[in-house]
Short mmCIF file of C-alpha atoms and ligand atoms in Angstrom, two decimals:
data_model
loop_
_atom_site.label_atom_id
_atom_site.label_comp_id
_atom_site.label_asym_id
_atom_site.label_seq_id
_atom_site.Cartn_x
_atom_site.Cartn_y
_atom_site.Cartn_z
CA UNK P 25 16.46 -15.57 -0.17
CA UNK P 26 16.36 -15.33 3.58
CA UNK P 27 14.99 -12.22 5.91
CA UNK P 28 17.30 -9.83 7.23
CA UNK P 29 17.93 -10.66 10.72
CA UNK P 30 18.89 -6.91 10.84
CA UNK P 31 15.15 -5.63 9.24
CA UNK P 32 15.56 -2.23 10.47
CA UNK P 33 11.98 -1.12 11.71
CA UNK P 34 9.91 0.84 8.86
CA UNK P 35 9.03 4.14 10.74
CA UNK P 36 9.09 6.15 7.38
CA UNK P 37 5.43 6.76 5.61
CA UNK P 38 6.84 6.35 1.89
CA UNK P 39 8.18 2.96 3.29
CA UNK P 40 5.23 1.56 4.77
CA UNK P 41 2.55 2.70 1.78
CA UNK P 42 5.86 0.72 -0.37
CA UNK P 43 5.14 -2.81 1.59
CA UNK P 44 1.35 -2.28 1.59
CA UNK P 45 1.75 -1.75 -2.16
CA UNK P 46 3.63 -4.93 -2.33
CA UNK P 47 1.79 -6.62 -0.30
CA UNK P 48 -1.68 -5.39 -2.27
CA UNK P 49 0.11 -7.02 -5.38
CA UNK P 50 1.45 -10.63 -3.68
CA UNK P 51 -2.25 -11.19 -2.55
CA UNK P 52 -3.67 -10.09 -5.73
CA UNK P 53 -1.42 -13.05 -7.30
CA UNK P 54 -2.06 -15.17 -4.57
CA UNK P 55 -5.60 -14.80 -5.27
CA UNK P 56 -6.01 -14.93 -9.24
CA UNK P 57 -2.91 -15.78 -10.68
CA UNK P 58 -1.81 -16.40 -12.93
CA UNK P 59 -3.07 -12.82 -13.79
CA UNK P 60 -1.73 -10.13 -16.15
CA UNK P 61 -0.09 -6.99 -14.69
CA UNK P 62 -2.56 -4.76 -15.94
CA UNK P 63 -5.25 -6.61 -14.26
CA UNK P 64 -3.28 -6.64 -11.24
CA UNK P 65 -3.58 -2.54 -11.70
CA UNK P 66 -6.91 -2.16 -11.57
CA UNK P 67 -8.00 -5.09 -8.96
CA UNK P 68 -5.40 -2.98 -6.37
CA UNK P 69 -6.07 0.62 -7.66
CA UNK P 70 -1.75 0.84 -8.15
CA UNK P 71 -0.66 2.81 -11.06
CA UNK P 72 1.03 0.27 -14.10
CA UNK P 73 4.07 1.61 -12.86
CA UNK P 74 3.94 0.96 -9.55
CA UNK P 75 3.04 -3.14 -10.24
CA UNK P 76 5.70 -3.23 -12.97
CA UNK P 77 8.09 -2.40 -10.41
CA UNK P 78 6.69 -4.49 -7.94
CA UNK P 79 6.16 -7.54 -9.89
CA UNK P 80 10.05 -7.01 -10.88
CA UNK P 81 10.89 -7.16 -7.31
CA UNK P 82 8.95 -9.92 -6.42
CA UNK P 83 10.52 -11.85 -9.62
CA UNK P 84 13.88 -10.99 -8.21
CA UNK P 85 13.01 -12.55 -5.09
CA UNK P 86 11.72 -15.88 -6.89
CA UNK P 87 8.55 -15.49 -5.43
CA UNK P 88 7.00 -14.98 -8.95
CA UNK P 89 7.46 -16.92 -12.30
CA UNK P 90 6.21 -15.02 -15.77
CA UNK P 91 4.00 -17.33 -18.24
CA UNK P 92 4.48 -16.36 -21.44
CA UNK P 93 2.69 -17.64 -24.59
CA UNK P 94 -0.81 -17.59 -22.97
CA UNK P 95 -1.71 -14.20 -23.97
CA UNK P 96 -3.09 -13.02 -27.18
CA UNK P 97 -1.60 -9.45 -26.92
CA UNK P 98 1.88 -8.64 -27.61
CA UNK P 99 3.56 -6.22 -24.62
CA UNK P 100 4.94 -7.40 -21.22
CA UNK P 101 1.88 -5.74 -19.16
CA UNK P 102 -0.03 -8.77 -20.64
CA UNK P 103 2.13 -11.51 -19.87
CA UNK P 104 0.47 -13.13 -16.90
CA UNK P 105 2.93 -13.48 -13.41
CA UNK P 106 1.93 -16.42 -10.78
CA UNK P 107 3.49 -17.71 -7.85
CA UNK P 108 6.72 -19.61 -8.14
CA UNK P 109 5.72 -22.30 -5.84
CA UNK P 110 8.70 -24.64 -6.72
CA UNK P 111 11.69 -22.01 -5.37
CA UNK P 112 11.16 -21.72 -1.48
CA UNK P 113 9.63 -23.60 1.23
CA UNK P 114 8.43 -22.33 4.57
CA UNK P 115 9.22 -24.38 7.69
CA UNK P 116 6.70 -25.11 9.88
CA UNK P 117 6.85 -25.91 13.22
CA UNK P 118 3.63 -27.15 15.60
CA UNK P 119 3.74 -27.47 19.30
CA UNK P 120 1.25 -29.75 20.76
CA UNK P 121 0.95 -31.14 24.33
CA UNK P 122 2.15 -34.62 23.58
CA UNK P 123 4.05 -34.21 20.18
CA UNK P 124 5.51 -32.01 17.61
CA UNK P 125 4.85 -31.42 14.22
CA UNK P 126 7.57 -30.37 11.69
CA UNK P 127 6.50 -29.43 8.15
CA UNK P 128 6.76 -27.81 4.85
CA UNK P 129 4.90 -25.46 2.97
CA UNK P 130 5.05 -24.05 -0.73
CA UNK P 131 4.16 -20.28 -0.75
CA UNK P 132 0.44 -21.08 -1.68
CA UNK P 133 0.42 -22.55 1.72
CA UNK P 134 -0.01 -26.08 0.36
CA UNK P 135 1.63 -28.87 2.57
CA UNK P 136 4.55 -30.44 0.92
CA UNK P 137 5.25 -33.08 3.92
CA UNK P 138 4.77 -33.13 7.53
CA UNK P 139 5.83 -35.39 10.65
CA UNK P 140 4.68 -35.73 13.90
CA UNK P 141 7.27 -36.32 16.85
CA UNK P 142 6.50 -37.32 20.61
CA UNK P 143 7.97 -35.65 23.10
CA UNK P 144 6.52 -36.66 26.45
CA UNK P 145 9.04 -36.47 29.09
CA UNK P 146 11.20 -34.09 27.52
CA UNK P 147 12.68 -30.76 28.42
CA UNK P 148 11.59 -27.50 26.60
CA UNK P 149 15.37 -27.00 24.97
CA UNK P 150 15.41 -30.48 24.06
CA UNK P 151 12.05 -30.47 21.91
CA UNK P 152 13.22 -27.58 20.13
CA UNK P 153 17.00 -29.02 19.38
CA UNK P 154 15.43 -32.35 18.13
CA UNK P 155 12.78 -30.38 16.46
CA UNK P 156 15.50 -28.21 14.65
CA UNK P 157 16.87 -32.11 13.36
CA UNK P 158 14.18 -32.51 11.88
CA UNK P 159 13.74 -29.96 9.92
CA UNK P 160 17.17 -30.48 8.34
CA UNK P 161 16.14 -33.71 7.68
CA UNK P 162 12.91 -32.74 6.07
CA UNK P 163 15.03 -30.06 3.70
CA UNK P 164 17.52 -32.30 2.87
CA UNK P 165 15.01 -35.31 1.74
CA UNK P 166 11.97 -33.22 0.53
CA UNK P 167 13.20 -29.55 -0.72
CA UNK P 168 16.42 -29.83 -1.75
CA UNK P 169 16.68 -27.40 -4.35
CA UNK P 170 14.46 -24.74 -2.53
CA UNK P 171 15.18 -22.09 -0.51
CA UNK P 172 13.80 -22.16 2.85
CA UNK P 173 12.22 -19.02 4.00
CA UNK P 174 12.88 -19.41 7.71
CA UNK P 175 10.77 -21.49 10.09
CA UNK P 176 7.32 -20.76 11.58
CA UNK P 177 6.38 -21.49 14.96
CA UNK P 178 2.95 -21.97 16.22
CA UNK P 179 1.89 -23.32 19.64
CA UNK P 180 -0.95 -22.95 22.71
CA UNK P 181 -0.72 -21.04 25.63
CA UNK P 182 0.38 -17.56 25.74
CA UNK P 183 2.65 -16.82 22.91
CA UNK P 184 4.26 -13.20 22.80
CA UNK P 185 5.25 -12.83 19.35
CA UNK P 186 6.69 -9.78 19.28
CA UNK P 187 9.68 -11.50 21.66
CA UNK P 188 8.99 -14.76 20.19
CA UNK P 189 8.43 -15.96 23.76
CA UNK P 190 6.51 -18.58 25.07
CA UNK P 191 5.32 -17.04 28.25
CA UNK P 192 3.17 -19.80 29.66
CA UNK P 193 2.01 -22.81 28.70
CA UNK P 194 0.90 -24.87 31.54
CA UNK P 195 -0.27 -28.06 29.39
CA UNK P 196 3.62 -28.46 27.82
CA UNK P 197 4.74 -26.97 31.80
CA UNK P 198 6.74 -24.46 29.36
CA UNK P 199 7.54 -20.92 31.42
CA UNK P 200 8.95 -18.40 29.70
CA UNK P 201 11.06 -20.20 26.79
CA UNK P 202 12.80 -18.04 24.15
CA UNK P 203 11.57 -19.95 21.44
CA UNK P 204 12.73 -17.98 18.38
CA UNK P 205 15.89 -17.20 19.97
CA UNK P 206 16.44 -21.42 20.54
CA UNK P 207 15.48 -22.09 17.16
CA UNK P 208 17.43 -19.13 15.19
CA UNK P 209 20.68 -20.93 16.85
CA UNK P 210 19.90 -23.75 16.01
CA UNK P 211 18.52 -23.99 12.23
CA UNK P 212 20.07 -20.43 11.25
CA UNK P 213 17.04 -19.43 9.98
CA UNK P 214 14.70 -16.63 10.66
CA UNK P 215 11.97 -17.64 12.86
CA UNK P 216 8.74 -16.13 14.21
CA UNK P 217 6.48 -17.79 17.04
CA UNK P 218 3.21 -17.21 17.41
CA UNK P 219 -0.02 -19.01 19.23
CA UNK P 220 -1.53 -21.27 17.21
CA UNK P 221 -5.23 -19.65 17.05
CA UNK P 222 -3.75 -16.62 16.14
CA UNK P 223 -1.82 -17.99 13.21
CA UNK P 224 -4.46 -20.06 11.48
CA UNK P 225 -6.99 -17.22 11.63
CA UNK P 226 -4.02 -15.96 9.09
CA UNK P 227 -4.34 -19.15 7.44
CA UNK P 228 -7.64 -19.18 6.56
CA UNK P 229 -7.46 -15.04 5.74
CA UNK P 230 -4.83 -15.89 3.02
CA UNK P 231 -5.82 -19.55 2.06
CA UNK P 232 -8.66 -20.31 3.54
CA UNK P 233 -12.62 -19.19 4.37
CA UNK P 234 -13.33 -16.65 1.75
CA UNK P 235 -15.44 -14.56 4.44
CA UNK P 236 -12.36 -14.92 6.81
CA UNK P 237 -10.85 -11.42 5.60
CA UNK P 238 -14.25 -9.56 6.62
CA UNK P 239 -13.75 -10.98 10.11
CA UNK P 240 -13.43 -14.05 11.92
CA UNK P 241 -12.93 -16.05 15.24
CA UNK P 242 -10.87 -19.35 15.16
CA UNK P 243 -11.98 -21.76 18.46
CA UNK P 244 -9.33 -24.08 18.86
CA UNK P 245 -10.29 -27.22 20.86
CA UNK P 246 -7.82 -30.17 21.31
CA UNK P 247 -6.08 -31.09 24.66
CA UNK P 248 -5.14 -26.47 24.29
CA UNK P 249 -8.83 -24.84 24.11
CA UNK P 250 -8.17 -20.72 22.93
CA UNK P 251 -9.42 -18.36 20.44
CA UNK P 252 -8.12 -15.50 18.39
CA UNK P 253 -10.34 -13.18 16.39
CA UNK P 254 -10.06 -10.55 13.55
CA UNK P 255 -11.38 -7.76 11.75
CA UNK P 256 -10.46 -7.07 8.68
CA UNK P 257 -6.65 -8.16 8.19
CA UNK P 258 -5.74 -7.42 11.53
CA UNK P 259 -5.89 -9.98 14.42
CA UNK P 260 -6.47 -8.85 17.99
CA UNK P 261 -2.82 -9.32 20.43
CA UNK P 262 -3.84 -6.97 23.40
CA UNK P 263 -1.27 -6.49 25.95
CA UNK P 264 1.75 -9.45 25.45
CA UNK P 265 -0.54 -11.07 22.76
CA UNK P 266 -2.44 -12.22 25.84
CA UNK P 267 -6.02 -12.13 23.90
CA UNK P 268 -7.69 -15.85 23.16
CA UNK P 269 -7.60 -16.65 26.43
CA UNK P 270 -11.13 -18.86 26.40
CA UNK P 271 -9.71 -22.16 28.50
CA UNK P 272 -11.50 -20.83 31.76
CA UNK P 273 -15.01 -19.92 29.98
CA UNK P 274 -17.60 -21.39 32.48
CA UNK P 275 -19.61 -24.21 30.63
CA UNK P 276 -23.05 -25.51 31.73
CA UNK P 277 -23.96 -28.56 33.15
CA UNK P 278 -20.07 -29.54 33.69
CA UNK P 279 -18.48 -30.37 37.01
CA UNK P 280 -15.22 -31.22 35.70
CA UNK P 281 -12.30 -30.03 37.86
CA UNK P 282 -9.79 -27.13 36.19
CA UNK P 283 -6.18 -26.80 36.92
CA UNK P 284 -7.23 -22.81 37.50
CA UNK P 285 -9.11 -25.01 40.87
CA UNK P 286 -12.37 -23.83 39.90
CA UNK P 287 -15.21 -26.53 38.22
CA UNK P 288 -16.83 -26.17 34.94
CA UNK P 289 -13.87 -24.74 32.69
CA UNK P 290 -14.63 -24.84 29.02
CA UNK P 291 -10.74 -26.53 28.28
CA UNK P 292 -11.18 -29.19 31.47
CA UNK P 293 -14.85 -30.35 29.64
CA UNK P 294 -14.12 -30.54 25.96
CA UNK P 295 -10.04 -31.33 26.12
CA UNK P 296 -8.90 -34.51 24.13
CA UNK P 297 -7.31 -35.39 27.80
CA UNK P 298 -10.70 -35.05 29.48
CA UNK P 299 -12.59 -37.11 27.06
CA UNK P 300 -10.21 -39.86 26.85
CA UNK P 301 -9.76 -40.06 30.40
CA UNK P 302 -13.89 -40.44 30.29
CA UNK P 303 -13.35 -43.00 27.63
CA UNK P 304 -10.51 -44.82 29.61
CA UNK P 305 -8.80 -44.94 26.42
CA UNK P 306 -6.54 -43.11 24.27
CA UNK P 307 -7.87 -40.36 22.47
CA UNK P 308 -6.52 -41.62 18.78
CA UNK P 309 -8.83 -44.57 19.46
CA UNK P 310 -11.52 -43.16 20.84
CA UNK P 311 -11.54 -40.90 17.72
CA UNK P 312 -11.24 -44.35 15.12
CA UNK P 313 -13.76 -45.75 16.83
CA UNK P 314 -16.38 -42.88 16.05
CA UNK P 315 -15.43 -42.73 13.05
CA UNK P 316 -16.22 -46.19 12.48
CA UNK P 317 -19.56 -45.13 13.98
CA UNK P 318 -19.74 -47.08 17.13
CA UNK P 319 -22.56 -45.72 19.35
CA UNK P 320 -20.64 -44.71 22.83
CA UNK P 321 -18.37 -43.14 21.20
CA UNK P 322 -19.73 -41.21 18.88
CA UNK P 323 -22.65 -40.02 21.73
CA UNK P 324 -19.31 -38.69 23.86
CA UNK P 325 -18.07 -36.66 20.37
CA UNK P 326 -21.66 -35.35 20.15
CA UNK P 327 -22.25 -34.30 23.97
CA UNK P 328 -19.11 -32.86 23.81
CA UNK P 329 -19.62 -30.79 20.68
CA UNK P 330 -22.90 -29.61 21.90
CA UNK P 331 -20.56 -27.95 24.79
CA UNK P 332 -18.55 -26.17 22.47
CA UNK P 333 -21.27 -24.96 20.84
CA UNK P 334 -22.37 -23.06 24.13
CA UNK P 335 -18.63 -21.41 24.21
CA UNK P 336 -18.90 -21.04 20.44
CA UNK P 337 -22.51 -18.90 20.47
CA UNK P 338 -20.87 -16.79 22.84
CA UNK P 339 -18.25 -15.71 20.67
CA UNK P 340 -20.39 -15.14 18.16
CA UNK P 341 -22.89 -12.93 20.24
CA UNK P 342 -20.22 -11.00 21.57
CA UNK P 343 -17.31 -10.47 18.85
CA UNK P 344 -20.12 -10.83 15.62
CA UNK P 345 -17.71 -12.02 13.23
CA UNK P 346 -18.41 -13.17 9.79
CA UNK P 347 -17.09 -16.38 10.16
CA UNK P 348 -16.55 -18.66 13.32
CA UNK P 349 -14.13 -21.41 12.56
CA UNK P 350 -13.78 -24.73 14.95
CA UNK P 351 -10.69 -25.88 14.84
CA UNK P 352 -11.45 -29.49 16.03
CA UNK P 353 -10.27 -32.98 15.04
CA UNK P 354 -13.38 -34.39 15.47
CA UNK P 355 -15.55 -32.26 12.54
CA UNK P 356 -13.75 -34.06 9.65
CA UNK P 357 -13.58 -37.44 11.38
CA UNK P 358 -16.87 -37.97 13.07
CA UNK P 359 -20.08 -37.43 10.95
CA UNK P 360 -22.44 -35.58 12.85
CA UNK P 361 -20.10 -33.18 15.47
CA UNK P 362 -20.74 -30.01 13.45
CA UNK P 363 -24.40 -30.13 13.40
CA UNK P 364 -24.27 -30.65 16.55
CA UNK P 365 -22.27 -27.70 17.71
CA UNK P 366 -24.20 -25.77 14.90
CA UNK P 367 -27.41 -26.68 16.52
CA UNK P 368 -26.30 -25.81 19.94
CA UNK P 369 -25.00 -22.42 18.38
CA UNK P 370 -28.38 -21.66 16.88
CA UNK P 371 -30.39 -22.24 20.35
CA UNK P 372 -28.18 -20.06 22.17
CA UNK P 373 -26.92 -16.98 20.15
CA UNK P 374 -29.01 -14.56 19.48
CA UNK P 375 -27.69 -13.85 15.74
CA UNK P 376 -30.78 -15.48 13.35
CA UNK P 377 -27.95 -16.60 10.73
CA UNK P 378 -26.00 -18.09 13.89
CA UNK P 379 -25.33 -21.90 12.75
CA UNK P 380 -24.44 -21.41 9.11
CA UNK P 381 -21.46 -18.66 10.34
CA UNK P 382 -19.77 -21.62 11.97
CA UNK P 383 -17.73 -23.78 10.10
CA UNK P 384 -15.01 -26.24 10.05
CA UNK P 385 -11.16 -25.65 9.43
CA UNK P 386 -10.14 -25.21 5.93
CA UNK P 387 -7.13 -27.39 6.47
CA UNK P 388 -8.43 -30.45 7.77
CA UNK P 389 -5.29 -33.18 8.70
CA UNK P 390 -3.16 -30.07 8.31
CA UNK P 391 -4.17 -27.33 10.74
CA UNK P 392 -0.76 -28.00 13.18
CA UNK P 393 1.25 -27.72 10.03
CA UNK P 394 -0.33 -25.20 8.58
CA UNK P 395 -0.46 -23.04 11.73
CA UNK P 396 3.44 -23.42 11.63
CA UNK P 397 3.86 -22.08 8.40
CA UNK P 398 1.11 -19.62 8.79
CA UNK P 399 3.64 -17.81 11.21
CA UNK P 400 5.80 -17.20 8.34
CA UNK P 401 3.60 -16.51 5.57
CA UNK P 402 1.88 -14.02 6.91
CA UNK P 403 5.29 -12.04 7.67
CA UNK P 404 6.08 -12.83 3.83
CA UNK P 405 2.47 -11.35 2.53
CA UNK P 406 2.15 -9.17 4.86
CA UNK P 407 5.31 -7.18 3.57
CA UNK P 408 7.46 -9.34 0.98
CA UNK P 409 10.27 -6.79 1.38
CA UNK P 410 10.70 -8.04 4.94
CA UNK P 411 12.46 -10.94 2.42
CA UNK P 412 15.68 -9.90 0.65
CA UNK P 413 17.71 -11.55 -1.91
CA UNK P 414 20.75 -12.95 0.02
CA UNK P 415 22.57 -13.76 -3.29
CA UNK P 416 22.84 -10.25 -4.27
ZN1 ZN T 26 -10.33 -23.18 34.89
#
């Protein structure tokens, strides 16, 4: 099963209500399965007809497997259907200042293996070809008996998606790099690219943050500081998929020069960059060492959360989502950091239920990975016909 390259564009209404029927019954399984078919019929409102038929599909595609024997009642409407996690993988692909990381993901989203690749020093075109390597190698030694889906891309900066473009990235010094066209020559796969707040805000809509699907902001803070935010299933692109811009948010009390040659930028004060060069070490160790709890460096992981927190409440005041996620490698390694940018949150928004709306990543150790695959998944849940059967 691979996508058509060729997926002609659904312009037709009985086409699109078809995927968003599909799609209605994927989620429904990704959610409760195993679960009968009739149960599937009355959690999406679609006729027994209309699931049988999708179910059948989705069966055909090896997306589903049937369990039979663990129903009482005789009839096929009561046999419960599940995801067939063992069939495909999705590739995942993570773009990060100083390294890669190449994954893969079962359809649940789950992890399956993931490895991390430095690439200081080298060209755009060169990360991607050794990149590409990789993920043979990955295929070959950890999936090979599955199907791979095609490859998701997920990285900082300003991502178009729709041309699968990486417009700008200033951190990697990447201008305008086809991505998706790079990578479809190279692995043969179909590939989507898209920025990496963006993509885990789909993460934690199909895997993640229960509340996520109401709506949600995801503040991403490593050595790349953006946010994306959605309502409902939809996330915001604006113009070019420009939105999530928050790297130049003024900060208070910060005097730290920005590349933009202004002082105060939220991604010069809180990058991993910035507080290792503070540190005068690398960041990995700075991290191990709060961790372990020593004093100086867990009081520059505090400080610093108690700055995201200012960008954080103002996300919150002005976009009112449900759920604010921090994407931030601190918050599962050093006890204490999400208090702290909770307790900044709650002096400065003006919401009452302010600090219990933000909350940590649901993929802690994962979120690069899963922000790779999250490229892909969503196409695949989004509309599962998008994926065709190319062994018929
Ligand atoms: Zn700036």
């Amino acid at each position: 099963m691979t996508a058509r390259a060729d997926a002609p564009q659904r312009t037709d209404a009985r086409g699109a209500r078809r995927s968003a029927s599909a799609s209605a019954v994927l989620r429904a399984i990704l959610d409760e399965g195993p679960i009968a078919r009739s149960t599937i019929a009355r959690r999406t409102g679609l006729s027994a007809a209309a699931v049988s038929g999708h179910t059948a599909g989705l069966l055909r595609l090896g997306l589903l497997h049937e369990l039979p024997g663990t129903e009482k009642r005789v009839g096929r409407p009561h046999v419960p259907v599940d995801l067939d996690t063992g069939r495909h993988v999705a590739g995942a692909l993570h773009l990060a200042v100083h390294h890669a990381t190449v994954a893969l993901l079962d359809v649940r989203g789950n992890v399956l293996v993931q490895h991390e690749e430095p690439h200081d020093g080298l060209a755009a075109e060169d990360v991607l070809a050794r990149a590409a390597e990789i993920l043979d190698d990955l295929l070959l030694g950890h999936a090979p008996d599955r199907e791979p889906l095609g490859l998701g891309v997920a990285t900082g900066g300003w991502v178009d998606r729709a041309s699968g473009t990486v417009v700008e990235h200033p951190l990697l010094g990447w201008r305008d790099v086809p991505v998706r066209d790079l990578l479809t020559a190279s692995t043969g796969l179909t590939v989507a690219v898209d920025g990496h707040a963006r993509s885990l805000v789909h993460a934690e809509q199909l895997f993640g943050h229960p509340r996520a699907r109401e709506s949600v902001v995801q503040l991403f803070t490593g050595n790349v500081v953006d946010a994306a935010f959605a309502t409902g299933g939809t996330v915001h692109h604006g113009p070019r998929s420009a939105a999530g811009a928050v790297a130049h948010l003024p900060v208070d009390d910060s005097a730290e020069a920005c590349r933009c040659g202004r002082t105060g930028c939220l991604e010069a004060t809180v990058s991993e960059a910035t507080l290792a060069r503070n540190a005068g070490m690398p960041f990995p160790d700075l991290l191990a060492l709060a961790a372990a709890g020593e004093t100086a460096a867990v009081r520059l992981f505090h400080d610093r959360a108690r700055l995201i927190g200012q960008a954080a409440a103002l996300l919150l005041d002005v976009l009112n989502p449900a759920v604010l996620v921090v994407v931030d490698r601190s918050i599962a390694g050093v006890p204490g950091c999400l208090p702290a940018i909770r307790d900044e949150v709650g002096i400065r928004s003006l919401r009452p239920d302010s600090a219990e709306t933000v909350v940590g990543t649901s993929f802690p150790g994962t979120e690069l990975a899963t922000a790779g695959g999250a490229v892909l998944l969503d196409l695949l849940y989004d509309d599962p016909s998008y994926f065709t059967n190319s062994q018929n």
